[in-house]
XYZ file of C-alpha atoms in Angstrom:
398
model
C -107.106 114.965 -60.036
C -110.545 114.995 -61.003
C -113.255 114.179 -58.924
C -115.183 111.999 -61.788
C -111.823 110.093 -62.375
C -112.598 105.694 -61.385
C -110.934 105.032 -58.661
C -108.197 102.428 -58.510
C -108.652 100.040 -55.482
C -105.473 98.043 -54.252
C -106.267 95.178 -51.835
C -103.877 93.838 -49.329
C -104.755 90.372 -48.587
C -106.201 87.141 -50.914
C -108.720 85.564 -47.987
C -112.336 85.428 -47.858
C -112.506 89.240 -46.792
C -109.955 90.354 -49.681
C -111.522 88.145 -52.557
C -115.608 89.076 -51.478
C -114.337 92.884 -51.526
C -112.171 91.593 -55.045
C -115.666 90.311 -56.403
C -117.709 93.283 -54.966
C -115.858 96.098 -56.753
C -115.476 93.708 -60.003
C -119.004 93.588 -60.207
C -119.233 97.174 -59.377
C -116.945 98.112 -62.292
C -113.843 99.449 -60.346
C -110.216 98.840 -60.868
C -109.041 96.529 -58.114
C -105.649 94.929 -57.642
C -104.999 91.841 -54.680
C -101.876 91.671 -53.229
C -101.606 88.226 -51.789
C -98.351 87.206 -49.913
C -98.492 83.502 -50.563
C -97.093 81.768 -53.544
C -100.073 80.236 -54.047
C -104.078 81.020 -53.201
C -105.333 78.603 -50.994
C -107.641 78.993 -47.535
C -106.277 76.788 -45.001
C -108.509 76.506 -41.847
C -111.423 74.209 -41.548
C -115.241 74.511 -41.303
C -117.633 78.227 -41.127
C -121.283 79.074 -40.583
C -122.701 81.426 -43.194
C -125.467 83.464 -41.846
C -128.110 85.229 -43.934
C -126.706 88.492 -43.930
C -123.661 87.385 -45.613
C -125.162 84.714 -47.662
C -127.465 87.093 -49.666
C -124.587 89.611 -50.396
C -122.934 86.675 -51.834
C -126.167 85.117 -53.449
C -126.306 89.020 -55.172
C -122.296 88.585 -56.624
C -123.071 85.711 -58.385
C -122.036 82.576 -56.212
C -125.608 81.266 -55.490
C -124.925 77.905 -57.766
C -121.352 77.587 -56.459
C -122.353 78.305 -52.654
C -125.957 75.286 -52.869
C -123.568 72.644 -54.352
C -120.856 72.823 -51.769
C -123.016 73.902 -48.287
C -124.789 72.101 -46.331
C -127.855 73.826 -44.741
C -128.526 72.379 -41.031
C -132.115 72.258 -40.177
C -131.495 73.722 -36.666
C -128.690 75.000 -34.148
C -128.654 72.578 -30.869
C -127.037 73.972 -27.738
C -126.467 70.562 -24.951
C -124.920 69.826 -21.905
C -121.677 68.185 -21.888
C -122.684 65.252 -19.324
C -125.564 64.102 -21.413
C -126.020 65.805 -24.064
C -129.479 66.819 -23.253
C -130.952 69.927 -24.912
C -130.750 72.595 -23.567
C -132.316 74.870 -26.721
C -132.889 74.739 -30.242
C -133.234 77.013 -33.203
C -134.916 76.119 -36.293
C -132.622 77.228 -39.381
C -132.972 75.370 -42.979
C -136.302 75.999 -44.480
C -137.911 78.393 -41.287
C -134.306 80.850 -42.073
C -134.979 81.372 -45.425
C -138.792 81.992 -44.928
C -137.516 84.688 -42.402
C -134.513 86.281 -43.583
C -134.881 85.460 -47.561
C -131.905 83.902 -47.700
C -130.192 80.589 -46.046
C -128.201 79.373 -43.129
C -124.478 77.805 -44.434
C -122.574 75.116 -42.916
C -119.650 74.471 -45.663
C -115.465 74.489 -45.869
C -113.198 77.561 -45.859
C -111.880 76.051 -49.177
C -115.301 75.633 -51.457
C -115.800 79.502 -50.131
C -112.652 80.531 -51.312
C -112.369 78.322 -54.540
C -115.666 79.910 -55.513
C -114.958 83.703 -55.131
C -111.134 83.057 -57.029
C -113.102 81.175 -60.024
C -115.872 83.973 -60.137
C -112.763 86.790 -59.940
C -110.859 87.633 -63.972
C -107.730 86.114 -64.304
C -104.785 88.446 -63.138
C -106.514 90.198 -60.407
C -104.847 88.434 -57.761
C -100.533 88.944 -57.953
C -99.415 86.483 -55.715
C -96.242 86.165 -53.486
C -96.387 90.100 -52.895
C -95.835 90.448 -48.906
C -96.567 94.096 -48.418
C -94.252 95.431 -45.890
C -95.948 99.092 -45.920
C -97.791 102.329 -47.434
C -97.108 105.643 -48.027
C -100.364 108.106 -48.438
C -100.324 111.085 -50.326
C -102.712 113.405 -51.253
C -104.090 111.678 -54.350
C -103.499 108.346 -53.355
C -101.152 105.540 -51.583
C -98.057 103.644 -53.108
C -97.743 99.931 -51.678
C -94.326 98.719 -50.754
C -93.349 95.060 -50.952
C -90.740 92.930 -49.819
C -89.226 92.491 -53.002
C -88.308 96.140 -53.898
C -91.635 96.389 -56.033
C -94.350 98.882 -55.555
C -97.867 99.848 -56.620
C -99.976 103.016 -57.168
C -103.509 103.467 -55.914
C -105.919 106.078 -55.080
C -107.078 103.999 -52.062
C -105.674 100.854 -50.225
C -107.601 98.266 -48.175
C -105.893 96.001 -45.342
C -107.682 93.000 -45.731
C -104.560 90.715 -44.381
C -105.956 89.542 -41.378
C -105.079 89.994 -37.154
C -101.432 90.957 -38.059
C -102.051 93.447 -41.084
C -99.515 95.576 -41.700
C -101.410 98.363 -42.620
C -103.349 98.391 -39.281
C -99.627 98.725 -37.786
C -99.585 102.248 -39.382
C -102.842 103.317 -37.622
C -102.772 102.776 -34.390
C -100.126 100.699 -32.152
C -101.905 97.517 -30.342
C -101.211 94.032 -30.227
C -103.194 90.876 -30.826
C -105.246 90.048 -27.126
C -104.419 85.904 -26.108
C -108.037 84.845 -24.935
C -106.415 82.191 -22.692
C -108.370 79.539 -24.536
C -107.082 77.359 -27.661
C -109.169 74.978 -29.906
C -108.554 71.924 -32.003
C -110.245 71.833 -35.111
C -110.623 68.816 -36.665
C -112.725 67.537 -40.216
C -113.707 63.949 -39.691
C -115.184 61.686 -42.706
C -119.123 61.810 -42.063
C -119.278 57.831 -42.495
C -117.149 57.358 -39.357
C -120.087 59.348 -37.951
C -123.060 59.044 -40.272
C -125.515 60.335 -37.508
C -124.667 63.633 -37.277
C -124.759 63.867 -41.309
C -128.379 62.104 -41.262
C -129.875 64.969 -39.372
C -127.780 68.082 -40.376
C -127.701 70.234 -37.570
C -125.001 73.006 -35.920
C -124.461 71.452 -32.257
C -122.986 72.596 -29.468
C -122.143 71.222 -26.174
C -121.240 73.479 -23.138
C -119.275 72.732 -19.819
C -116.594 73.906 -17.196
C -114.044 75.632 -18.725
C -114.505 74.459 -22.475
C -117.109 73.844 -25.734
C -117.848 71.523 -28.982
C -118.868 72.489 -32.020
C -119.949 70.644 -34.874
C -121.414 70.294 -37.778
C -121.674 68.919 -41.777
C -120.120 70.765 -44.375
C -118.790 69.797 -48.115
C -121.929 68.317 -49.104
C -122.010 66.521 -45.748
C -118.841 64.573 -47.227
C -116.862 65.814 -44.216
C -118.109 66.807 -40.411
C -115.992 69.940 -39.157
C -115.716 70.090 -35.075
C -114.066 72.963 -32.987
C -113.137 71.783 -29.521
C -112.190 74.880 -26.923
C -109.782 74.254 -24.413
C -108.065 76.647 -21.876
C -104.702 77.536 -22.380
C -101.852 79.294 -20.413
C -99.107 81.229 -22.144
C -99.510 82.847 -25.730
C -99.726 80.748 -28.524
C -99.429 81.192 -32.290
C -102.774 82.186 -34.382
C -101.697 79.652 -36.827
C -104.736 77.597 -38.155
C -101.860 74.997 -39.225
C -100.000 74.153 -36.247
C -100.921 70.035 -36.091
C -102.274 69.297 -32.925
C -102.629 65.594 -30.992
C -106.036 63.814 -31.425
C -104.904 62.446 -27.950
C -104.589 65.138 -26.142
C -108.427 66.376 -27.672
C -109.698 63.350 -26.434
C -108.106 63.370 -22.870
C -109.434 67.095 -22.827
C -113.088 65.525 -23.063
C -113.199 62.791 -21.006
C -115.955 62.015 -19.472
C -118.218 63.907 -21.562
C -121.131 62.772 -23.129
C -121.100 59.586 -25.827
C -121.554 61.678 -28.673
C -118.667 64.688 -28.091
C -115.813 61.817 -27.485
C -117.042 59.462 -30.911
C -116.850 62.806 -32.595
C -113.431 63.325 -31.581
C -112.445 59.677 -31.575
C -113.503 59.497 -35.131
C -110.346 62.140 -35.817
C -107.116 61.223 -38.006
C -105.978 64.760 -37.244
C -106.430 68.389 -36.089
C -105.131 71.986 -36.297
C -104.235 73.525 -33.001
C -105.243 77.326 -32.772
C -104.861 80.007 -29.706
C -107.539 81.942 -30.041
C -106.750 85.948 -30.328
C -108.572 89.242 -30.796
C -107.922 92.862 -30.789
C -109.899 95.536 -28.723
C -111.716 97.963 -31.275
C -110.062 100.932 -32.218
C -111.143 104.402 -32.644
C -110.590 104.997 -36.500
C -109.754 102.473 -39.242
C -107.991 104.274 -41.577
C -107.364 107.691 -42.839
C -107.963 109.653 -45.563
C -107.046 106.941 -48.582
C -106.330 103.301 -46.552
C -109.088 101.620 -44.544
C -109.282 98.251 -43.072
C -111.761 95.303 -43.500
C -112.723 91.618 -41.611
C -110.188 90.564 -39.367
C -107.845 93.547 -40.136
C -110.449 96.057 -38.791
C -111.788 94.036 -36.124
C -111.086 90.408 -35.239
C -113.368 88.222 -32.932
C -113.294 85.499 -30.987
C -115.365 82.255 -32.966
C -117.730 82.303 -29.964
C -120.590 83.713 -32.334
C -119.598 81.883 -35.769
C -119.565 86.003 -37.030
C -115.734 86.197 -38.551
C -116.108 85.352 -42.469
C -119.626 86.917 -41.871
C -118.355 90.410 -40.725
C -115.777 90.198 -43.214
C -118.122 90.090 -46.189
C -120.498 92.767 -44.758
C -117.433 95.106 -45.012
C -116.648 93.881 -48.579
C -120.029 94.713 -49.842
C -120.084 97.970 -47.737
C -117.365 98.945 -48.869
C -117.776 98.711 -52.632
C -121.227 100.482 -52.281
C -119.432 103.397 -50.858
C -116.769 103.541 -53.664
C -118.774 102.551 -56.823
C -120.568 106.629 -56.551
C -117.093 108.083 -55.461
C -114.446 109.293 -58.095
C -111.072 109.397 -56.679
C -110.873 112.516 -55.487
C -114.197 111.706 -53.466
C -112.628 108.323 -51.250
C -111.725 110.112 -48.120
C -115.048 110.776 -47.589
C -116.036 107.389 -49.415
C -114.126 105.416 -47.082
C -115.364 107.449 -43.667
C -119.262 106.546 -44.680
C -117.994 103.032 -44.657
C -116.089 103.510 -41.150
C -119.041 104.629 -39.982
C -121.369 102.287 -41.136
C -119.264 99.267 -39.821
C -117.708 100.266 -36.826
C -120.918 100.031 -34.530
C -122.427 96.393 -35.417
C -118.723 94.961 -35.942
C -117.510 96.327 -31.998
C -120.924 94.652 -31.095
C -120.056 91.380 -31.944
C -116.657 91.506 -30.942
C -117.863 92.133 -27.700
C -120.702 89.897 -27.630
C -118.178 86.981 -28.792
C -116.192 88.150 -25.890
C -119.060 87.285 -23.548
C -120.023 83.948 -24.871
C -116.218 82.801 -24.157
C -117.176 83.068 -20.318
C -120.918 82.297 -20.611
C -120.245 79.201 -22.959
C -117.851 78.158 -20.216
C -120.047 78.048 -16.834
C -119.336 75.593 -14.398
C -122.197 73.328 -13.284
C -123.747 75.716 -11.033
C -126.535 78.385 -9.793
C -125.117 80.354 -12.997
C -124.958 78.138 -15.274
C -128.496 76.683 -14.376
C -129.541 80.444 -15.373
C -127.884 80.354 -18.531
C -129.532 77.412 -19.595
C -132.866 78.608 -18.244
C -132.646 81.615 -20.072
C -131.393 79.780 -23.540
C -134.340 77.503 -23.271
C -136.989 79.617 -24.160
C -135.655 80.496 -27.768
C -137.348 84.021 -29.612
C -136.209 84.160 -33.219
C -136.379 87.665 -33.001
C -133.321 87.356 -30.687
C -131.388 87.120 -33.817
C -132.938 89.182 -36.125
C -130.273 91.803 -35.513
C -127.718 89.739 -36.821
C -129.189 87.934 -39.380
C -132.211 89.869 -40.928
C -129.214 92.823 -41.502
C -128.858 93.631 -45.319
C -126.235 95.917 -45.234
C -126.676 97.420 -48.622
C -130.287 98.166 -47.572
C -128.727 100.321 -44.656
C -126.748 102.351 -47.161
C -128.566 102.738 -50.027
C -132.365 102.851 -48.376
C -133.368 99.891 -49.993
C -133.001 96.301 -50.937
C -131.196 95.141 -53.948
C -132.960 92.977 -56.459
């Protein structure tokens, strides 16, 4: 096979990570097939935080206009203590992150995400209600096996189907890590609780053993909150197990005013036990790799999933758009080893914040909150002043 010959991409997986990788290599003018198990395309799940190094990837595919009319941008992050809900420190976002990073801060729904990479994707590049059940890798590329007898031909395959991907199973043999923590997530109508949409804002409030998060999204239409509670036994990663608004609110009691309105202001929520995966020493071989969730899934403790996700996706396609097929191997390595570094990092950083988030009232915790209250923006620029085409390609896109 010739080296010059376009690669053929196959993606396994129709989330976030799939669809921005979809979009990437679209726009890059590759081949690329989805493979999405469900019947249907839909995100399930609830609220996300967009930071700047994945909002200006997706600002550069196109999805500016979608992404402003169905975000919210909070004007600051608020960490508080759970007895009072006194401030312990606050981050400017809104106008001071794009004057810093060039690009904004997002607060919005899994869905409008989702909805706005499948409308920006051609029609038929998604076949749905394809479960792949494995991959066999030859020399010159990798034939996809599904459930229903079918196959498909690539010269490379991506595993973009999340904690339990199948082809992860073929690289190395670990299983999903139980945190020993659970959270409700719930999406409240912001007129039952109009003052946290007045003054958009990510908040959190931290005490013994658990954490709140909230904050506007859909236009400020809904308010998505994340409540953290410990949990013994195993649990299911399903974002769609139904949990009891009752047994939220008797996990919060005697918290402060604003976490148990919040809460009380629920019809529903989604119970969730809250898994990762320690990071492993390759992601793929010669013609599969991995991506988001598949590669390297985190705890929520740093808001970094979808973002991580849709670093890969762009990385990705800037490897493959100069590679012809016979070049991927080495394609999908420069990727590998672009990623691998920053994405272990914030696994392991959202690691620590499930202890540090979780202090009881103490000597320690009275250091945490000393140390949090003297906020540098620099702090962050790591994470979000990253522009991970810049890192590959020496310099930043228009």
């Amino acid at each position: 096979m010739r080296n010059d010959t376009p690669p053929r991409i196959a993606v396994v997986g129709g989330g976030l990570a799939g669809l921005t990788l979809a979009l990437a290599l679209h726009r890059a003018g590759l081949e690329c097939r989805v493979y999405e198990q469900a019947p249907q395309l839909g995100e399930v799940g609830a609220g996300l935080q967009l930071s700047p190094s994945a909002t200006r990837l997706l600002h550069r595919l196109g999805l500016e206009p979608a992404l402003r009319s169905a975000a919210v941008l909070p004007e600051a992050m608020e960490f508080r203590r759970w007895a009072d809900g006194s401030v312990i420190s606050r981050g400017l976002l809104g106008k001071h992150c794009e004057e810093r990073y060039g690009a904004p801060y997002y607060a919005m729904h899994r869905a409008d995400l989702h909805r706005a990479l499948v409308e920006a994707l051609p029609a038929g590049m998604v076949r749905l209600d394809a479960r792949c059940t494995g991959a066999d890798e030859g020399p010159d590329g990798v034939v996809l096996r599904f459930a229903d007898g079918s196959h498909a031909e690539a010269h490379a395959a991506v595993g973009a189907d999340g904690i339990h991907s199948v082809l992860r199973q073929a690289l190395v043999d670990d299983r999903p890590r139980f945190s020993g923590q659970s959270v409700y997530r719930g999406l409240v109508d912001g007129r039952r609780i109009p003052e946290v949409v007045a003054e958009p804002r990510v908040q959190l409030w931290l005490g013994p053993g658990r954490h709140v998060v909230c904050y506007p999204v859909s236009g400020g239409r809904l308010v998505n909150f994340v409540a953290t509670v410990p949990t013994s036994g195993s649990g299911s990663e399903s974002w769609s197990r139904r949990g009891r608004v009752a047994d939220v609110a008797a996990a919060y009691e005697g918290w402060c005013a604003e976490v148990t309105s919040i809460i009380g202001a629920a019809d529903q929520v989604s119970l969730w036990a809250l898994h990762d995966r320690d990071p492993i020493a390759r992601w793929g071989t010669g013609r599969i790799t991995l991506l988001g969730d598949s590669a390297h899934p985190m705890l929520p403790f740093m808001g970094q999933g979808a973002n991580q996700a849709i670093e890969d996706a762009v990385a990705l396609a800037v490897c493959l758009r100069e590679a012809g097929a016979g070049e991927l191997p080495a394609a999908l390595q420069r990727y590998e080893s672009l990623r691998s570094p920053r994405t272990t990092l914030v696994q392991e950083r959202s690691r620590g914040n499930s202890t540090a988030f979780h202090l009881p009232d103490g000597e320690a915790q009275r250091e945490r909150d000393a140390a949090m209250g003297t906020p540098a923006p620099e702090r962050q620029d790591w994470l979000h002043g990253y522009d991970v085409e810049a890192a590959l390609t020496g310099h930043q896109p228009a």
